[in-house]
Tab-separated table of C-alpha atoms and ligand atoms in Angstrom:
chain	number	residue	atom	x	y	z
A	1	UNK	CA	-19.814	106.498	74.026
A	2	UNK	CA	-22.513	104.048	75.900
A	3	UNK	CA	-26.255	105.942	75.089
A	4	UNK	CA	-28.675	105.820	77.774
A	5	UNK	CA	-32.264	104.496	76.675
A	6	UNK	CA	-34.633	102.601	78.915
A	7	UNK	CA	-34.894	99.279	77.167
A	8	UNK	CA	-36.298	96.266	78.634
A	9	UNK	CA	-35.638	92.381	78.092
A	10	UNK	CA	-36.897	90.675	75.189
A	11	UNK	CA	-38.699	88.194	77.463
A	12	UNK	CA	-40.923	91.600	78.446
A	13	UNK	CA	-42.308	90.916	74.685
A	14	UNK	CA	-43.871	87.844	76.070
A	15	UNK	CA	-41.915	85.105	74.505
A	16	UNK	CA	-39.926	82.456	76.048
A	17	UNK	CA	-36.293	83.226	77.361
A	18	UNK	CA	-35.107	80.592	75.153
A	19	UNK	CA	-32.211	81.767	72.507
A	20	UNK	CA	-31.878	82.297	70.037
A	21	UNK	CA	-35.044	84.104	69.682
A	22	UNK	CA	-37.014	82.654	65.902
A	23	UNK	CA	-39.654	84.970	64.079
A	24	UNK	CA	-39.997	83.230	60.963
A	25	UNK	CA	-43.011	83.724	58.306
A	26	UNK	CA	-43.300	85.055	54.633
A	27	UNK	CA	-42.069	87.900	53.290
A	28	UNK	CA	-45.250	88.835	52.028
A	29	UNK	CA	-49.008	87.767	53.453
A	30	UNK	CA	-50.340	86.506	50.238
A	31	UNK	CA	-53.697	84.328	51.036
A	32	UNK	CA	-55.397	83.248	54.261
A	33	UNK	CA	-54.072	79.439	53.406
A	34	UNK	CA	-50.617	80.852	52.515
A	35	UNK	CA	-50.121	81.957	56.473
A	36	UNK	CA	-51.956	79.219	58.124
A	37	UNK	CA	-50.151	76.707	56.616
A	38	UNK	CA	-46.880	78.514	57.173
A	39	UNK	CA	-47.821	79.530	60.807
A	40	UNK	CA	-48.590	75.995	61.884
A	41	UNK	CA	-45.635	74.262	60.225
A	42	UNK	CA	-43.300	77.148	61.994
A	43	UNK	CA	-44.865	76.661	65.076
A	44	UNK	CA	-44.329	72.721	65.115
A	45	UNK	CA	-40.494	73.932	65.254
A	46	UNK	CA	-40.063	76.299	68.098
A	47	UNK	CA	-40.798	79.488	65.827
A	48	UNK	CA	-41.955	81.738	68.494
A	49	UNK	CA	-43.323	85.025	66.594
A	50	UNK	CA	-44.741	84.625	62.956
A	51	UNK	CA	-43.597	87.315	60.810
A	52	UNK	CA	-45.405	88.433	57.440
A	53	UNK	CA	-45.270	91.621	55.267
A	54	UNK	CA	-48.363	92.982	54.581
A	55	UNK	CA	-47.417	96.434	53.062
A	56	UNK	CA	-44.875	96.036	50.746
A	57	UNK	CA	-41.625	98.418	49.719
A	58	UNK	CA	-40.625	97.261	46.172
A	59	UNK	CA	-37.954	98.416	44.643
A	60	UNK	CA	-39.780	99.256	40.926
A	61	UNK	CA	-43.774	100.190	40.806
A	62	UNK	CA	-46.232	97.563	39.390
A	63	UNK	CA	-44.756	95.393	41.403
A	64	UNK	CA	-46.758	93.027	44.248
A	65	UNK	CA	-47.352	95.956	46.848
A	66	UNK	CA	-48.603	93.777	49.218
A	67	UNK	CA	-52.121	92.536	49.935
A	68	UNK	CA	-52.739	95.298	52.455
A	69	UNK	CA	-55.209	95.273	55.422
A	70	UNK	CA	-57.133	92.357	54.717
A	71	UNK	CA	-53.915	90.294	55.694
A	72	UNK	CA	-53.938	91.466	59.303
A	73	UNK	CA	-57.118	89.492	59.764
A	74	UNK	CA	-54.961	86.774	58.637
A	75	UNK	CA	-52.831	87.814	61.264
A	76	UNK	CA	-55.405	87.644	63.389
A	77	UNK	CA	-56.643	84.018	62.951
A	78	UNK	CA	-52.766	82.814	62.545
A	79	UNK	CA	-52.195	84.110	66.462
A	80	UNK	CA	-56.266	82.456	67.232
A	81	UNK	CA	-54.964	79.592	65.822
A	82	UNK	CA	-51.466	78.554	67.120
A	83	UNK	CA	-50.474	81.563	69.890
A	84	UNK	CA	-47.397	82.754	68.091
A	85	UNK	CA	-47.192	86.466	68.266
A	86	UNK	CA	-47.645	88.287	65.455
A	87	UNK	CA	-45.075	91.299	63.949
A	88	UNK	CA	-45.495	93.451	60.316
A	89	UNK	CA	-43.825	96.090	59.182
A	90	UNK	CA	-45.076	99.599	58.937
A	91	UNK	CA	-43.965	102.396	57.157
A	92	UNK	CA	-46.223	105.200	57.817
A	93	UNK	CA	-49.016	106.485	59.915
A	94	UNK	CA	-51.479	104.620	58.262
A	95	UNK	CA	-49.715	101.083	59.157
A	96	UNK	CA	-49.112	102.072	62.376
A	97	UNK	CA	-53.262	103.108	63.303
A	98	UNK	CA	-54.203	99.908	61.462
A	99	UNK	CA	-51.946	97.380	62.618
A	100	UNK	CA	-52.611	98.192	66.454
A	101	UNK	CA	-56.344	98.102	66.013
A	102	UNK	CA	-56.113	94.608	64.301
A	103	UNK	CA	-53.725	93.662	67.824
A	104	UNK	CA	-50.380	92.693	65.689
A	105	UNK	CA	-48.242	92.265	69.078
A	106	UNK	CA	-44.987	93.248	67.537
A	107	UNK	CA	-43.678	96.011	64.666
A	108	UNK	CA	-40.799	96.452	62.790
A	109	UNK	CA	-39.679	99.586	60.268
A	110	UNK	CA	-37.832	98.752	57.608
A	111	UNK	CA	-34.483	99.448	55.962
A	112	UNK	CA	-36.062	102.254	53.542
A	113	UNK	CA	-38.150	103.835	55.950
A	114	UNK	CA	-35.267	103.381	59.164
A	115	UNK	CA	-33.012	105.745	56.145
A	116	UNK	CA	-36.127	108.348	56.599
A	117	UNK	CA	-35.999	110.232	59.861
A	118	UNK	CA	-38.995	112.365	59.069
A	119	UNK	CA	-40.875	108.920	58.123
A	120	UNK	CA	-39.503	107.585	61.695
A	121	UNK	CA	-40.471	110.743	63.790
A	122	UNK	CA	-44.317	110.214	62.448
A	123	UNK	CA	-44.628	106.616	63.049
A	124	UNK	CA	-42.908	107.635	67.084
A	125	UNK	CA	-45.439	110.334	66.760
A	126	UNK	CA	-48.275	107.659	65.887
A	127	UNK	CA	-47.091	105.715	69.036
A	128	UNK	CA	-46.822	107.857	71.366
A	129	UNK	CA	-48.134	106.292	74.673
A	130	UNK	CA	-48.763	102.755	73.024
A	131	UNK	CA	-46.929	99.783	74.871
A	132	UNK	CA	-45.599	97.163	72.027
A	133	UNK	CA	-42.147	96.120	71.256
A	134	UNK	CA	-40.301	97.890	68.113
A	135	UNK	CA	-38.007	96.503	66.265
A	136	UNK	CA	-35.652	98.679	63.765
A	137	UNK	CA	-33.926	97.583	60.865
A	138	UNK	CA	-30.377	98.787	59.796
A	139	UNK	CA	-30.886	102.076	57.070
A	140	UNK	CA	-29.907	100.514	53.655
A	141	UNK	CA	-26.351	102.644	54.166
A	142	UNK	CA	-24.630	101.510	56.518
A	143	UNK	CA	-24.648	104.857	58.777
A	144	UNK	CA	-24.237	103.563	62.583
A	145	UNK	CA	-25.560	107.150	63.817
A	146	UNK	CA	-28.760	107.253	61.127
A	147	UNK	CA	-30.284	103.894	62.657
A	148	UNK	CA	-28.830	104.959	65.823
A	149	UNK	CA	-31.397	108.276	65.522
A	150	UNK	CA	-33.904	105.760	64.239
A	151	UNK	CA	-34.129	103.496	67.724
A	152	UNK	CA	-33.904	107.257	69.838
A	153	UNK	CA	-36.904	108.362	67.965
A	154	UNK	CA	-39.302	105.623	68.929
A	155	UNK	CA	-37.617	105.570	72.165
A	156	UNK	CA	-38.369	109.510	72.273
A	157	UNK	CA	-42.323	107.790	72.369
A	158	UNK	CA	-41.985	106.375	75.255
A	159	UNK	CA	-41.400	102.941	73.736
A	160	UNK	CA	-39.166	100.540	75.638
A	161	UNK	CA	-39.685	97.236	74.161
A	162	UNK	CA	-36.598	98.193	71.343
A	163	UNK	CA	-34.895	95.625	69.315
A	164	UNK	CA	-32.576	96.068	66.238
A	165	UNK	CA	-32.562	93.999	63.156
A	166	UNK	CA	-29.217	93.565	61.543
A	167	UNK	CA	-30.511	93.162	57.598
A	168	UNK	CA	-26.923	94.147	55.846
A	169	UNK	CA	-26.741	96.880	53.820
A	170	UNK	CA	-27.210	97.823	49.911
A	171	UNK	CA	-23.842	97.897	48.297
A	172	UNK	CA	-22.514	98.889	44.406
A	173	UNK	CA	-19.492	96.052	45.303
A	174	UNK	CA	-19.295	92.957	44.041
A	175	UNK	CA	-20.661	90.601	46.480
A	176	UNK	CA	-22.029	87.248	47.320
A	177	UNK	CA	-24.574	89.079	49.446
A	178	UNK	CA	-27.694	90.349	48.527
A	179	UNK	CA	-27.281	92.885	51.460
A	180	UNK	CA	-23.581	93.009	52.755
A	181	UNK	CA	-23.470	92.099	56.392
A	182	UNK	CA	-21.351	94.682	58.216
A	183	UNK	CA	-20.851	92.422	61.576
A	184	UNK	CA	-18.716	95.550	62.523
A	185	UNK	CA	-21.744	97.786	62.858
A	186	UNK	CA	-24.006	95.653	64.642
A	187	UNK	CA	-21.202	95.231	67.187
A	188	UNK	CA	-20.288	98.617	67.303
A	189	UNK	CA	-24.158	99.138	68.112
A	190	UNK	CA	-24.240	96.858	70.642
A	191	UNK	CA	-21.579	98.677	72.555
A	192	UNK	CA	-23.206	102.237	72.552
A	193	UNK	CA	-26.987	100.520	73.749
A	194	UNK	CA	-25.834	97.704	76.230
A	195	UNK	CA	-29.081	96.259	76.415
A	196	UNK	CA	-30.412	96.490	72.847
A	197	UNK	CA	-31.784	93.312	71.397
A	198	UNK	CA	-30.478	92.537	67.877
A	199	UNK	CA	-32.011	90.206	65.719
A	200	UNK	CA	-30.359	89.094	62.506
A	201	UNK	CA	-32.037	89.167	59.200
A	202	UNK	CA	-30.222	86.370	57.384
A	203	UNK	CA	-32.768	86.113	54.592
A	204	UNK	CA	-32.273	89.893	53.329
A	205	UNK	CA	-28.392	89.421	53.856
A	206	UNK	CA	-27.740	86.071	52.222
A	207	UNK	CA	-30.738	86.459	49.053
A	208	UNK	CA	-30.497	82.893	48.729
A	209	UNK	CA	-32.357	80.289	50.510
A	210	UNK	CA	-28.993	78.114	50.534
A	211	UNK	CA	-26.859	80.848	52.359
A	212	UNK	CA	-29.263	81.658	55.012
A	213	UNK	CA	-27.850	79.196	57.112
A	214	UNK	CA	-24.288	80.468	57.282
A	215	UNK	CA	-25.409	83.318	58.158
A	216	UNK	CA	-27.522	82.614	60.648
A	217	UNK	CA	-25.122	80.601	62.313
A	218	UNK	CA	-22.558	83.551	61.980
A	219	UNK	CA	-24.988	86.348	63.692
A	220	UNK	CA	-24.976	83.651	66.178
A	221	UNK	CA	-21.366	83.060	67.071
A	222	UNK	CA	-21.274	86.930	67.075
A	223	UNK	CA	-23.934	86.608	69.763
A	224	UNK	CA	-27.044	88.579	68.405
A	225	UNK	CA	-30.226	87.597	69.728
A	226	UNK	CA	-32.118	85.988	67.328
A	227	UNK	CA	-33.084	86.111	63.847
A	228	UNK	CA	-35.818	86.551	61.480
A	229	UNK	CA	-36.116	84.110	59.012
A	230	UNK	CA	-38.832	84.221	55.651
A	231	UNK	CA	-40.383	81.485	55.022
A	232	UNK	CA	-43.016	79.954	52.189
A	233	UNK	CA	-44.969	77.153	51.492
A	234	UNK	CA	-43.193	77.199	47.838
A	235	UNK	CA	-40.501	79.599	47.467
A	236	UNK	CA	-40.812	79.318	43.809
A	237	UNK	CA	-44.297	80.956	43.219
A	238	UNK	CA	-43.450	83.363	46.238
A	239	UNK	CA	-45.051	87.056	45.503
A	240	UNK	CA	-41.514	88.540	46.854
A	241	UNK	CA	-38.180	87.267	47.501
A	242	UNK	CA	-39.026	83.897	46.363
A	243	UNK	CA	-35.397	83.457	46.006
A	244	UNK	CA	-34.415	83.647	49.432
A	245	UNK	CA	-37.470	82.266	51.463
A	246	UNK	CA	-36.998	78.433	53.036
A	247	UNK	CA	-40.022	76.296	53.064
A	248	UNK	CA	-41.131	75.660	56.628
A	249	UNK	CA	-39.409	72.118	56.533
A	250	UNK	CA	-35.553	73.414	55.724
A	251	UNK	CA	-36.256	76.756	58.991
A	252	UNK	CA	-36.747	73.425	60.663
A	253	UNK	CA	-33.944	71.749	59.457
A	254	UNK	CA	-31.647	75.095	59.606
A	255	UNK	CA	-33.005	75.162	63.491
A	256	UNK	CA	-32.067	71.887	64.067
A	257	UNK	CA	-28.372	72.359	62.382
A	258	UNK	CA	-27.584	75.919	64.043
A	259	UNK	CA	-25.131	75.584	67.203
A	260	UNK	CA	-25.688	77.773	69.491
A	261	UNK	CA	-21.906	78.221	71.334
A	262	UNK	CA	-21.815	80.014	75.255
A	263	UNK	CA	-19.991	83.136	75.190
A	264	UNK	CA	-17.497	81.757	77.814
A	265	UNK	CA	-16.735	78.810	79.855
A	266	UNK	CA	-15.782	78.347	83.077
A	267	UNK	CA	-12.606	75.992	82.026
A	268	UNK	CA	-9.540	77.950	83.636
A	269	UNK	CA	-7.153	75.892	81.704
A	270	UNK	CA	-8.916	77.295	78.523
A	271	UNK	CA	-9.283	81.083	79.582
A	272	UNK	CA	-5.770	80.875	80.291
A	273	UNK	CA	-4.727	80.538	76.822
A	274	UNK	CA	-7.475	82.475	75.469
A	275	UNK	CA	-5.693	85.404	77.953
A	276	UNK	CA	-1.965	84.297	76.569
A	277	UNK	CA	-3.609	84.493	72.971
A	278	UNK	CA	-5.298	88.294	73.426
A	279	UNK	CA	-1.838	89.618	75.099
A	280	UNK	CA	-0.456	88.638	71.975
A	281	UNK	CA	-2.736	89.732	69.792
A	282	UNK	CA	-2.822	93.140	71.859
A	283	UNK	CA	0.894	93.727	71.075
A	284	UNK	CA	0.990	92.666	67.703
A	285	UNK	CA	-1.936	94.998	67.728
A	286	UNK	CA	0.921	98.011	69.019
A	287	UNK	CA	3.044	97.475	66.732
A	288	UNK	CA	0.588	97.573	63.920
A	289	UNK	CA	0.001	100.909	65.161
A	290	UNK	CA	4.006	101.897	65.465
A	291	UNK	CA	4.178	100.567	61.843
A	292	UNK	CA	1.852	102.784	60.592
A	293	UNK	CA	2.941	106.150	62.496
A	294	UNK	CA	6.289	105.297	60.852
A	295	UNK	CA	4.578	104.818	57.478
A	296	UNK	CA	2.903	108.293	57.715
A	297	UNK	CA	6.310	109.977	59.074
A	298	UNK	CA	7.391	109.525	55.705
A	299	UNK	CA	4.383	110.415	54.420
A	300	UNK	CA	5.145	113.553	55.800
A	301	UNK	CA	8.221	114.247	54.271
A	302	UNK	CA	6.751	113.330	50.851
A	303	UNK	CA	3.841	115.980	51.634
A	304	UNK	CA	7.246	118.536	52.645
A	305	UNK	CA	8.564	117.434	48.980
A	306	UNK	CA	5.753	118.345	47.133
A	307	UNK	CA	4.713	121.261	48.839
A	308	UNK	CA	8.450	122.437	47.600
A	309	UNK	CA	8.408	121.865	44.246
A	310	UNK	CA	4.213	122.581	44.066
A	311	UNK	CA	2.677	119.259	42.343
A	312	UNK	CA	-0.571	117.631	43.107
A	313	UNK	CA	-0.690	115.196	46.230
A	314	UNK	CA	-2.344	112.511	44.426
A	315	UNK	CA	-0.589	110.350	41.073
A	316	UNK	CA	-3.131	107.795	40.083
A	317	UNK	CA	-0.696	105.711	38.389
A	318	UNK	CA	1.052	105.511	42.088
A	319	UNK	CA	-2.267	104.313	43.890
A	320	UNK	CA	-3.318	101.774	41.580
A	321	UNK	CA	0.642	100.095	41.791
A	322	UNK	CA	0.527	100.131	45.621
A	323	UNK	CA	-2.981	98.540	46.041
A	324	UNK	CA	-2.407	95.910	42.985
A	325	UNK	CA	1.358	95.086	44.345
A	326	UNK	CA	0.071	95.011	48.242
A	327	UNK	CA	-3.171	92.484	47.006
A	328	UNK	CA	-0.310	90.193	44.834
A	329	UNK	CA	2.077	90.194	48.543
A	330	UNK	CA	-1.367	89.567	50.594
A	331	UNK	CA	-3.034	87.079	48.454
A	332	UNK	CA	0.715	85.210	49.175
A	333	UNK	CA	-0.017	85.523	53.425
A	334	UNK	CA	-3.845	84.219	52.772
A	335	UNK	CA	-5.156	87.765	52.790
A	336	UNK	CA	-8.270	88.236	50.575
A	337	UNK	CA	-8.380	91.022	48.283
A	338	UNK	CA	-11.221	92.546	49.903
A	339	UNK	CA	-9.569	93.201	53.253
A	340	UNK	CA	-6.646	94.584	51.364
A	341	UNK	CA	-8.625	96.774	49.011
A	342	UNK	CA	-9.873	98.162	52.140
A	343	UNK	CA	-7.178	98.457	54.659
A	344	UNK	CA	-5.014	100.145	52.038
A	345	UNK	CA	-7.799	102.421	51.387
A	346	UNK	CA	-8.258	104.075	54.558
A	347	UNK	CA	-4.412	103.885	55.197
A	348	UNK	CA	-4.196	106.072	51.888
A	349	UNK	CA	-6.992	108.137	52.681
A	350	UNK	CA	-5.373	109.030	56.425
A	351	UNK	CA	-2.525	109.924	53.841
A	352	UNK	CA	-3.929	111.962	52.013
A	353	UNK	CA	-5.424	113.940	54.769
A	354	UNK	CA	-1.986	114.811	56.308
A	355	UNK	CA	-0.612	116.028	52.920
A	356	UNK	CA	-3.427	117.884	52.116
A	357	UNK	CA	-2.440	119.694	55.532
A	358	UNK	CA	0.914	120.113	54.710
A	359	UNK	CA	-0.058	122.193	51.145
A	360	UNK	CA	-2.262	123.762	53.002
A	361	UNK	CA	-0.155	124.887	55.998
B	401	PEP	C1	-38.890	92.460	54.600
B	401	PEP	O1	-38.599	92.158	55.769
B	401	PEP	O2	-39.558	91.741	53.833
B	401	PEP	C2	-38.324	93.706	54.035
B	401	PEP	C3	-38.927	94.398	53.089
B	401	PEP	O3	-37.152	93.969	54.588
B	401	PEP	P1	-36.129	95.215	54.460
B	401	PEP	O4	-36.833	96.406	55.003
B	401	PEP	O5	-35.011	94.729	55.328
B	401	PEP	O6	-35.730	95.322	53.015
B	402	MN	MN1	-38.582	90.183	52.056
């Protein structure tokens, strides 16, 4: 269901309406020549707000925290000295009090503290009657509703400058990803706040400098707004995330390779078969559906079955053939494991559900 929040344009942040929208800086403010340097080159291509972490979340203590307050003066000199806007994270009160006194035009909360709704309510606490745009990154889990309550807190401020920053999400899978991109839940967020900004966070998804362009250009043929993009002078002596940071020369180069595709056309010729296509797709779409109410009619009588003769709904030996026999017959029709793994998942899960009903009826 479509959520009602006042939230205004992101040209009422005062940048241009140009899209996609760049923030691009380091992870982490490091020295005074670290951001200059990084600030000009960024500017030079197009980078509109400059981006740089000054209080650090690490994963494991003794870690590089972050230089702390003496990089917002930084901040300062790198919006004296080339006009980009300025953005940080904060986490707490603290942040918050500290980073509006030093003027930093734009703040984000990040995917540990978005998690944290008692950490969100005190930061919308700390804003309360202060007009700067907000931007919220996905929770590490990927729970829609959680960053969802995240964005209505600082809403709940009175802040209407709101963005969202799709950053993927932690995962114990397997995966090329450092944070798995769930494309799914950004769109699904779109559709309950119409008017929501979202930014993609390609570095945090991809971990590697040479991903971050595939992504990118992904969140952009799925139409999010912009994206924020690390960037150091040398990735390799980095304090954080050297690994996926692009020197200021390859965001230029990634900037100058992105496409950036309309979302329609006014071609009639072509939105005719586009139409043709989605009718088809819708009733192939049906009869998935018919399919799978047949599959779970038997599923049924199986439930009936064992509710007769009392045994256990679930044979392990039984799951593990259907999911290794369905991956062998969908690897065949150019269906990766992945989708299989988890299309036969939920389809099992929905059937375990109604025999658990049946035993229990
Ligand atoms: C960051 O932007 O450097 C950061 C710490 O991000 P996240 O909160 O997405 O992990
Ligand atoms: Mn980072």
């Amino acid at each position: 269901m479509e959520l009602q929040l006042e939230i205004e344009p992101i040209e009422s942040w005062g940048v241009n309406p140009e899209r996609p929208l760049i923030i691009s800086g380091p992870c982490s403010a490091e020295t005074e020549q670290q951001m200059l340097t990084t600030a000009h080159a960024l500017k030079e291509s197009g980078v509109q707000i400059f981006r740089a972490g000054i209080w650090k979340p690490r994963t494991r203590p003794n870690t590089f925290e972050g230089v702390g307050s003496v990089g917002l003066k930084w901040l300062q000199k790198v919006k004296k000295e080339t006009g980009m806007l300025t953005s940080t994270e904060v986490a707490n009160v603290k942040h918050v009090y500290e980073a509006l006194k030093m003027g930093v035009d734009i703040l984000w909360i990040g995917a540990r503290t978005s998690a944290n709704p008692f950490a969100v309510q005190e930061i919308a606490d700390a804003l309360q009657g202060v007009d700067i745009p907000v931007l919220v990154k996905n929770p590490i889990n990927p729970d829609l509703e959680l960053w969802i309550g995240a964005i209505e807190r600082i809403a709940g401020a009175g802040i209407t400058k709101l963005g969202a920053i799709h950053r993927g999400f932690s995962t114990s899978e397997k995966s090329k990803y450092r944070n798995l991109p769930q494309w799914q839940v950004a769109i699904e967020l779109r559709s309950r706040l119409k008017n929501l900004p979202i930014i993609c966070d390609p570095s945090h998804i991809a971990g590697k400098s040479e991903m971050v362009f595939e992504v990118s250009q992904k969140a952009l043929d799925l139409g999010q707004d912009g994206l924020i993009i690390e960037s150091h002078p040398n990735p390799k002596v980095a304090l954080s995330d050297g690994r996926q940071q692009l020197t200021p020369a390859e965001v230029a180069d990634l900037l100058k390779k992105l496409i950036v595709r309309p979302e329609t056309t006014n071609d009639e010729a072509f939105a005719k078969s586009l139409d043709e296509l989605r009718s088809q797709i819708d009733l192939l779409d049906d009869e998935i559906l018919e399919i799978i109410e047949k599959r779970m009619n038997v599923v049924k009588e199986i439930g009936k079955h064992k509710k007769a003769k009392n045994i256990r709904i679930l044979q392990t030996t039984r799951w593990e053939h259907i999911i290794e026999s369905a991956q062998e017959n969908g690897s065949s029709k150019g269906l990766s494991d992945e989708f299989i793994e988890k299309l036969f998942k939920a389809v099992h899960q929905e059937s375990i559900n109604i025999q658990t009903e049946i035993l229990n009826s």
